[in-house]
Amino acid sequence: MAELKERLQRLLTEEKRDKRHLISLLQEIQQEFSYLPREVMLEIAWFLGVSPSTVYSVTTFFNQFRFTPVGKHPIRICLGTACHLAGGKLVLETVERELDIKVGGVTADGQFGLERVACIGCCALAPVMTINGDVYSRLTPLKMEEVLTLLKSGGESERK
Ligand code: FES
């Protein structure tokens, strides 16, 4: 908790103490923590002089905000139309089975988080996903297993 407060204090600077900065502060904090911890949202409400329900309303209105950690290696599987038609669901099921987690979950060791997203703008390379922000394309269940095996062993996977 002390470390969390320390990291938060670095972001809550006096020039941002205005409710106009609520969304940008939430974005910065999510970038720092990978999600919005409950304690942090309460701290922002206090810092900006708004009610906790105001902060909560904003965070639930925009689907960019997350309330659970995404893991050290966030995996985002695209299930937009092109990726869905190209077998994205099979790729997703492979990840769920290999990591024993469901969408929105994080592995017990905190290494991997799994999210489902809609179109990341690489439809011609479907099905695609991102891991740590890197795009992986033309995925198959077998290719997915190989990528996960490499990442689990601490190796860097070659993107294709
Ligand atoms: S639908 Fe997956 S990248 Fe567009």
PDB file of C-alpha atoms and ligand atoms in Angstrom:
ATOM      1  CA  MET A   1       0.000   0.000   0.000  1.00  0.00           C
ATOM      2  CA  ALA A   2       2.861   2.404   0.806  1.00  0.00           C
ATOM      3  CA  GLU A   3       4.430   1.742  -2.561  1.00  0.00           C
ATOM      4  CA  LEU A   4       1.089   2.265  -4.277  1.00  0.00           C
ATOM      5  CA  LYS A   5       0.659   5.631  -2.520  1.00  0.00           C
ATOM      6  CA  GLU A   6       4.164   6.671  -3.461  1.00  0.00           C
ATOM      7  CA  ARG A   7       3.594   5.865  -7.139  1.00  0.00           C
ATOM      8  CA  LEU A   8       0.279   7.688  -7.015  1.00  0.00           C
ATOM      9  CA  GLN A   9       1.741  10.821  -5.418  1.00  0.00           C
ATOM     10  CA  ARG A  10       4.107  11.178  -8.366  1.00  0.00           C
ATOM     11  CA  LEU A  11       1.079  11.458 -10.671  1.00  0.00           C
ATOM     12  CA  LEU A  12      -1.134  13.665  -8.512  1.00  0.00           C
ATOM     13  CA  THR A  13       0.700  16.935  -8.976  1.00  0.00           C
ATOM     14  CA  GLU A  14      -0.782  20.300  -7.972  1.00  0.00           C
ATOM     15  CA  GLU A  15      -1.294  21.518 -11.553  1.00  0.00           C
ATOM     16  CA  LYS A  16      -3.647  18.566 -12.086  1.00  0.00           C
ATOM     17  CA  ARG A  17      -5.811  19.361  -9.062  1.00  0.00           C
ATOM     18  CA  ASP A  18      -8.847  20.271 -11.147  1.00  0.00           C
ATOM     19  CA  LYS A  19     -11.773  18.063 -12.021  1.00  0.00           C
ATOM     20  CA  ARG A  20     -11.224  18.857 -15.714  1.00  0.00           C
ATOM     21  CA  HIS A  21      -8.211  16.543 -15.430  1.00  0.00           C
ATOM     22  CA  LEU A  22     -10.198  13.574 -14.148  1.00  0.00           C
ATOM     23  CA  ILE A  23     -10.111  11.520 -17.355  1.00  0.00           C
ATOM     24  CA  SER A  24      -6.483  12.257 -18.178  1.00  0.00           C
ATOM     25  CA  LEU A  25      -5.498  11.408 -14.593  1.00  0.00           C
ATOM     26  CA  LEU A  26      -7.378   8.125 -14.791  1.00  0.00           C
ATOM     27  CA  GLN A  27      -5.609   7.327 -18.072  1.00  0.00           C
ATOM     28  CA  GLU A  28      -2.184   8.094 -16.585  1.00  0.00           C
ATOM     29  CA  ILE A  29      -2.936   6.042 -13.503  1.00  0.00           C
ATOM     30  CA  GLN A  30      -4.128   3.094 -15.534  1.00  0.00           C
ATOM     31  CA  GLN A  31      -0.948   3.296 -17.576  1.00  0.00           C
ATOM     32  CA  GLU A  32       1.090   3.251 -14.367  1.00  0.00           C
ATOM     33  CA  PHE A  33      -0.771   0.411 -12.611  1.00  0.00           C
ATOM     34  CA  SER A  34      -2.229  -1.394 -15.669  1.00  0.00           C
ATOM     35  CA  TYR A  35      -5.677  -1.007 -14.059  1.00  0.00           C
ATOM     36  CA  LEU A  36      -7.542   1.226 -11.627  1.00  0.00           C
ATOM     37  CA  PRO A  37      -7.265  -0.094  -8.080  1.00  0.00           C
ATOM     38  CA  ARG A  38     -10.240   0.828  -5.884  1.00  0.00           C
ATOM     39  CA  GLU A  39      -8.045   2.663  -3.347  1.00  0.00           C
ATOM     40  CA  VAL A  40      -6.602   4.781  -6.134  1.00  0.00           C
ATOM     41  CA  MET A  41     -10.016   5.834  -7.389  1.00  0.00           C
ATOM     42  CA  LEU A  42     -10.951   6.930  -3.870  1.00  0.00           C
ATOM     43  CA  GLU A  43      -7.700   8.875  -3.627  1.00  0.00           C
ATOM     44  CA  ILE A  44      -8.412  10.649  -6.937  1.00  0.00           C
ATOM     45  CA  ALA A  45     -11.888  11.602  -5.747  1.00  0.00           C
ATOM     46  CA  TRP A  46     -10.399  13.122  -2.603  1.00  0.00           C
ATOM     47  CA  PHE A  47      -7.611  14.850  -4.575  1.00  0.00           C
ATOM     48  CA  LEU A  48     -10.025  16.468  -7.049  1.00  0.00           C
ATOM     49  CA  GLY A  49     -12.739  17.198  -4.498  1.00  0.00           C
ATOM     50  CA  VAL A  50     -15.377  15.126  -6.286  1.00  0.00           C
ATOM     51  CA  SER A  51     -17.461  12.255  -4.999  1.00  0.00           C
ATOM     52  CA  PRO A  52     -16.273   8.667  -5.395  1.00  0.00           C
ATOM     53  CA  SER A  53     -19.470   8.004  -7.380  1.00  0.00           C
ATOM     54  CA  THR A  54     -18.432  10.670  -9.916  1.00  0.00           C
ATOM     55  CA  VAL A  55     -15.111   8.903 -10.450  1.00  0.00           C
ATOM     56  CA  TYR A  56     -16.868   5.559 -10.657  1.00  0.00           C
ATOM     57  CA  SER A  57     -19.393   6.885 -13.204  1.00  0.00           C
ATOM     58  CA  VAL A  58     -16.633   8.151 -15.477  1.00  0.00           C
ATOM     59  CA  THR A  59     -14.646   4.931 -15.270  1.00  0.00           C
ATOM     60  CA  THR A  60     -17.646   2.774 -16.097  1.00  0.00           C
ATOM     61  CA  PHE A  61     -18.832   5.059 -18.926  1.00  0.00           C
ATOM     62  CA  PHE A  62     -15.614   4.647 -20.934  1.00  0.00           C
ATOM     63  CA  ASN A  63     -14.726   1.059 -21.748  1.00  0.00           C
ATOM     64  CA  GLN A  64     -11.012   1.904 -21.853  1.00  0.00           C
ATOM     65  CA  PHE A  65     -10.786   1.601 -18.072  1.00  0.00           C
ATOM     66  CA  ARG A  66     -10.074  -1.678 -16.278  1.00  0.00           C
ATOM     67  CA  PHE A  67     -10.711  -2.633 -12.673  1.00  0.00           C
ATOM     68  CA  THR A  68      -8.564  -5.742 -12.517  1.00  0.00           C
ATOM     69  CA  PRO A  69      -4.840  -6.217 -13.184  1.00  0.00           C
ATOM     70  CA  VAL A  70      -3.886  -7.359 -16.660  1.00  0.00           C
ATOM     71  CA  GLY A  71      -0.834  -9.409 -15.718  1.00  0.00           C
ATOM     72  CA  LYS A  72       2.786  -8.827 -16.641  1.00  0.00           C
ATOM     73  CA  HIS A  73       2.092  -9.940 -20.220  1.00  0.00           C
ATOM     74  CA  PRO A  74      -1.357  -8.703 -21.221  1.00  0.00           C
ATOM     75  CA  ILE A  75      -2.745 -10.819 -24.065  1.00  0.00           C
ATOM     76  CA  ARG A  76      -5.422  -9.139 -26.146  1.00  0.00           C
ATOM     77  CA  ILE A  77      -7.153 -11.386 -28.627  1.00  0.00           C
ATOM     78  CA  CYS A  78      -9.072  -9.665 -31.383  1.00  0.00           C
ATOM     79  CA  LEU A  79     -12.551 -10.982 -32.043  1.00  0.00           C
ATOM     80  CA  GLY A  80     -13.629  -8.279 -34.455  1.00  0.00           C
ATOM     81  CA  THR A  81     -15.458  -9.525 -37.540  1.00  0.00           C
ATOM     82  CA  ALA A  82     -12.384 -10.326 -39.678  1.00  0.00           C
ATOM     83  CA  CYS A  83     -10.584 -12.081 -36.833  1.00  0.00           C
ATOM     84  CA  HIS A  84     -13.678 -13.936 -35.739  1.00  0.00           C
ATOM     85  CA  LEU A  85     -14.234 -15.245 -39.283  1.00  0.00           C
ATOM     86  CA  ALA A  86     -10.555 -16.215 -39.573  1.00  0.00           C
ATOM     87  CA  GLY A  87     -10.633 -18.390 -36.448  1.00  0.00           C
ATOM     88  CA  GLY A  88      -9.995 -15.938 -33.630  1.00  0.00           C
ATOM     89  CA  LYS A  89     -12.309 -17.864 -31.327  1.00  0.00           C
ATOM     90  CA  LEU A  90     -10.146 -20.984 -31.681  1.00  0.00           C
ATOM     91  CA  VAL A  91      -7.091 -18.917 -30.813  1.00  0.00           C
ATOM     92  CA  LEU A  92      -8.873 -17.527 -27.771  1.00  0.00           C
ATOM     93  CA  GLU A  93      -9.923 -21.004 -26.633  1.00  0.00           C
ATOM     94  CA  THR A  94      -6.328 -22.189 -27.014  1.00  0.00           C
ATOM     95  CA  VAL A  95      -5.090 -19.416 -24.722  1.00  0.00           C
ATOM     96  CA  GLU A  96      -7.828 -20.113 -22.182  1.00  0.00           C
ATOM     97  CA  ARG A  97      -6.935 -23.803 -22.144  1.00  0.00           C
ATOM     98  CA  GLU A  98      -3.142 -23.327 -22.105  1.00  0.00           C
ATOM     99  CA  LEU A  99      -3.187 -20.718 -19.350  1.00  0.00           C
ATOM    100  CA  ASP A 100      -6.217 -22.034 -17.490  1.00  0.00           C
ATOM    101  CA  ILE A 101      -7.862 -18.618 -17.367  1.00  0.00           C
ATOM    102  CA  LYS A 102     -10.913 -17.019 -18.918  1.00  0.00           C
ATOM    103  CA  VAL A 103     -11.298 -13.612 -20.571  1.00  0.00           C
ATOM    104  CA  GLY A 104     -10.773 -10.928 -17.920  1.00  0.00           C
ATOM    105  CA  GLY A 105      -8.614 -13.257 -15.836  1.00  0.00           C
ATOM    106  CA  VAL A 106      -4.975 -13.272 -14.803  1.00  0.00           C
ATOM    107  CA  THR A 107      -2.858 -16.384 -14.244  1.00  0.00           C
ATOM    108  CA  ALA A 108      -2.151 -17.287 -10.619  1.00  0.00           C
ATOM    109  CA  ASP A 109       1.477 -16.197 -10.979  1.00  0.00           C
ATOM    110  CA  GLY A 110       0.405 -12.818 -12.369  1.00  0.00           C
ATOM    111  CA  GLN A 111       2.338 -13.376 -15.584  1.00  0.00           C
ATOM    112  CA  PHE A 112      -0.491 -13.386 -18.123  1.00  0.00           C
ATOM    113  CA  GLY A 113      -3.778 -11.563 -18.394  1.00  0.00           C
ATOM    114  CA  LEU A 114      -6.350 -12.249 -21.075  1.00  0.00           C
ATOM    115  CA  GLU A 115      -8.645  -9.769 -22.739  1.00  0.00           C
ATOM    116  CA  ARG A 116     -10.874  -9.827 -25.750  1.00  0.00           C
ATOM    117  CA  VAL A 117     -10.857  -6.761 -28.003  1.00  0.00           C
ATOM    118  CA  ALA A 118     -12.685  -5.637 -31.114  1.00  0.00           C
ATOM    119  CA  CYS A 119     -10.598  -4.758 -34.165  1.00  0.00           C
ATOM    120  CA  ILE A 120      -7.108  -3.423 -33.635  1.00  0.00           C
ATOM    121  CA  GLY A 121      -6.799  -2.271 -37.238  1.00  0.00           C
ATOM    122  CA  CYS A 122      -4.876  -5.205 -38.736  1.00  0.00           C
ATOM    123  CA  CYS A 123      -7.814  -7.029 -40.321  1.00  0.00           C
ATOM    124  CA  ALA A 124      -5.794  -8.153 -43.371  1.00  0.00           C
ATOM    125  CA  LEU A 125      -3.567 -10.144 -40.986  1.00  0.00           C
ATOM    126  CA  ALA A 126      -6.421 -11.856 -39.133  1.00  0.00           C
ATOM    127  CA  PRO A 127      -6.645 -13.464 -36.738  1.00  0.00           C
ATOM    128  CA  VAL A 128      -4.445 -11.222 -34.625  1.00  0.00           C
ATOM    129  CA  MET A 129      -3.626 -10.509 -31.002  1.00  0.00           C
ATOM    130  CA  THR A 130      -1.243  -8.302 -29.061  1.00  0.00           C
ATOM    131  CA  ILE A 131       1.044  -9.313 -26.236  1.00  0.00           C
ATOM    132  CA  ASN A 132       2.742  -6.478 -24.385  1.00  0.00           C
ATOM    133  CA  GLY A 133       1.533  -4.255 -27.206  1.00  0.00           C
ATOM    134  CA  ASP A 134       3.283  -6.286 -29.958  1.00  0.00           C
ATOM    135  CA  VAL A 135       1.045  -7.549 -32.757  1.00  0.00           C
ATOM    136  CA  TYR A 136       0.985 -11.254 -33.630  1.00  0.00           C
ATOM    137  CA  SER A 137      -0.756 -12.122 -36.882  1.00  0.00           C
ATOM    138  CA  ARG A 138      -2.265 -15.002 -38.863  1.00  0.00           C
ATOM    139  CA  LEU A 139      -2.582 -17.006 -35.685  1.00  0.00           C
ATOM    140  CA  THR A 140      -3.559 -20.630 -35.437  1.00  0.00           C
ATOM    141  CA  PRO A 141      -4.030 -22.688 -32.279  1.00  0.00           C
ATOM    142  CA  LEU A 142      -0.659 -24.363 -32.935  1.00  0.00           C
ATOM    143  CA  LYS A 143       1.153 -21.072 -33.459  1.00  0.00           C
ATOM    144  CA  MET A 144      -0.505 -19.763 -30.300  1.00  0.00           C
ATOM    145  CA  GLU A 145       0.754 -22.729 -28.293  1.00  0.00           C
ATOM    146  CA  GLU A 146       4.285 -22.074 -29.582  1.00  0.00           C
ATOM    147  CA  VAL A 147       4.144 -18.382 -28.664  1.00  0.00           C
ATOM    148  CA  LEU A 148       2.904 -19.191 -25.154  1.00  0.00           C
ATOM    149  CA  THR A 149       5.536 -21.878 -24.643  1.00  0.00           C
ATOM    150  CA  LEU A 150       8.245 -19.390 -25.541  1.00  0.00           C
ATOM    151  CA  LEU A 151       6.845 -16.669 -23.319  1.00  0.00           C
ATOM    152  CA  LYS A 152       6.393 -19.058 -20.386  1.00  0.00           C
ATOM    153  CA  SER A 153      10.040 -20.056 -20.682  1.00  0.00           C
ATOM    154  CA  GLY A 154      11.007 -16.390 -20.576  1.00  0.00           C
ATOM    155  CA  GLY A 155      11.973 -16.247 -24.234  1.00  0.00           C
ATOM    156  CA  GLU A 156      10.948 -13.612 -26.707  1.00  0.00           C
ATOM    157  CA  SER A 157       8.641 -14.840 -29.389  1.00  0.00           C
ATOM    158  CA  GLU A 158       9.339 -13.873 -32.957  1.00  0.00           C
ATOM    159  CA  ARG A 159       6.404 -11.911 -34.289  1.00  0.00           C
ATOM    160  CA  LYS A 160       5.034 -12.850 -37.674  1.00  0.00           C
TER     161      LYS A 160
HETATM  162  S1  FES B   1     -11.110  -7.561 -36.814  1.00  0.00           S
HETATM  163 FE1  FES B   1      -9.285  -8.144 -35.856  1.00  0.00          FE
HETATM  164  S2  FES B   1      -7.903  -6.630 -36.494  1.00  0.00           S
HETATM  165 FE2  FES B   1      -9.762  -6.014 -37.396  1.00  0.00          FE
END
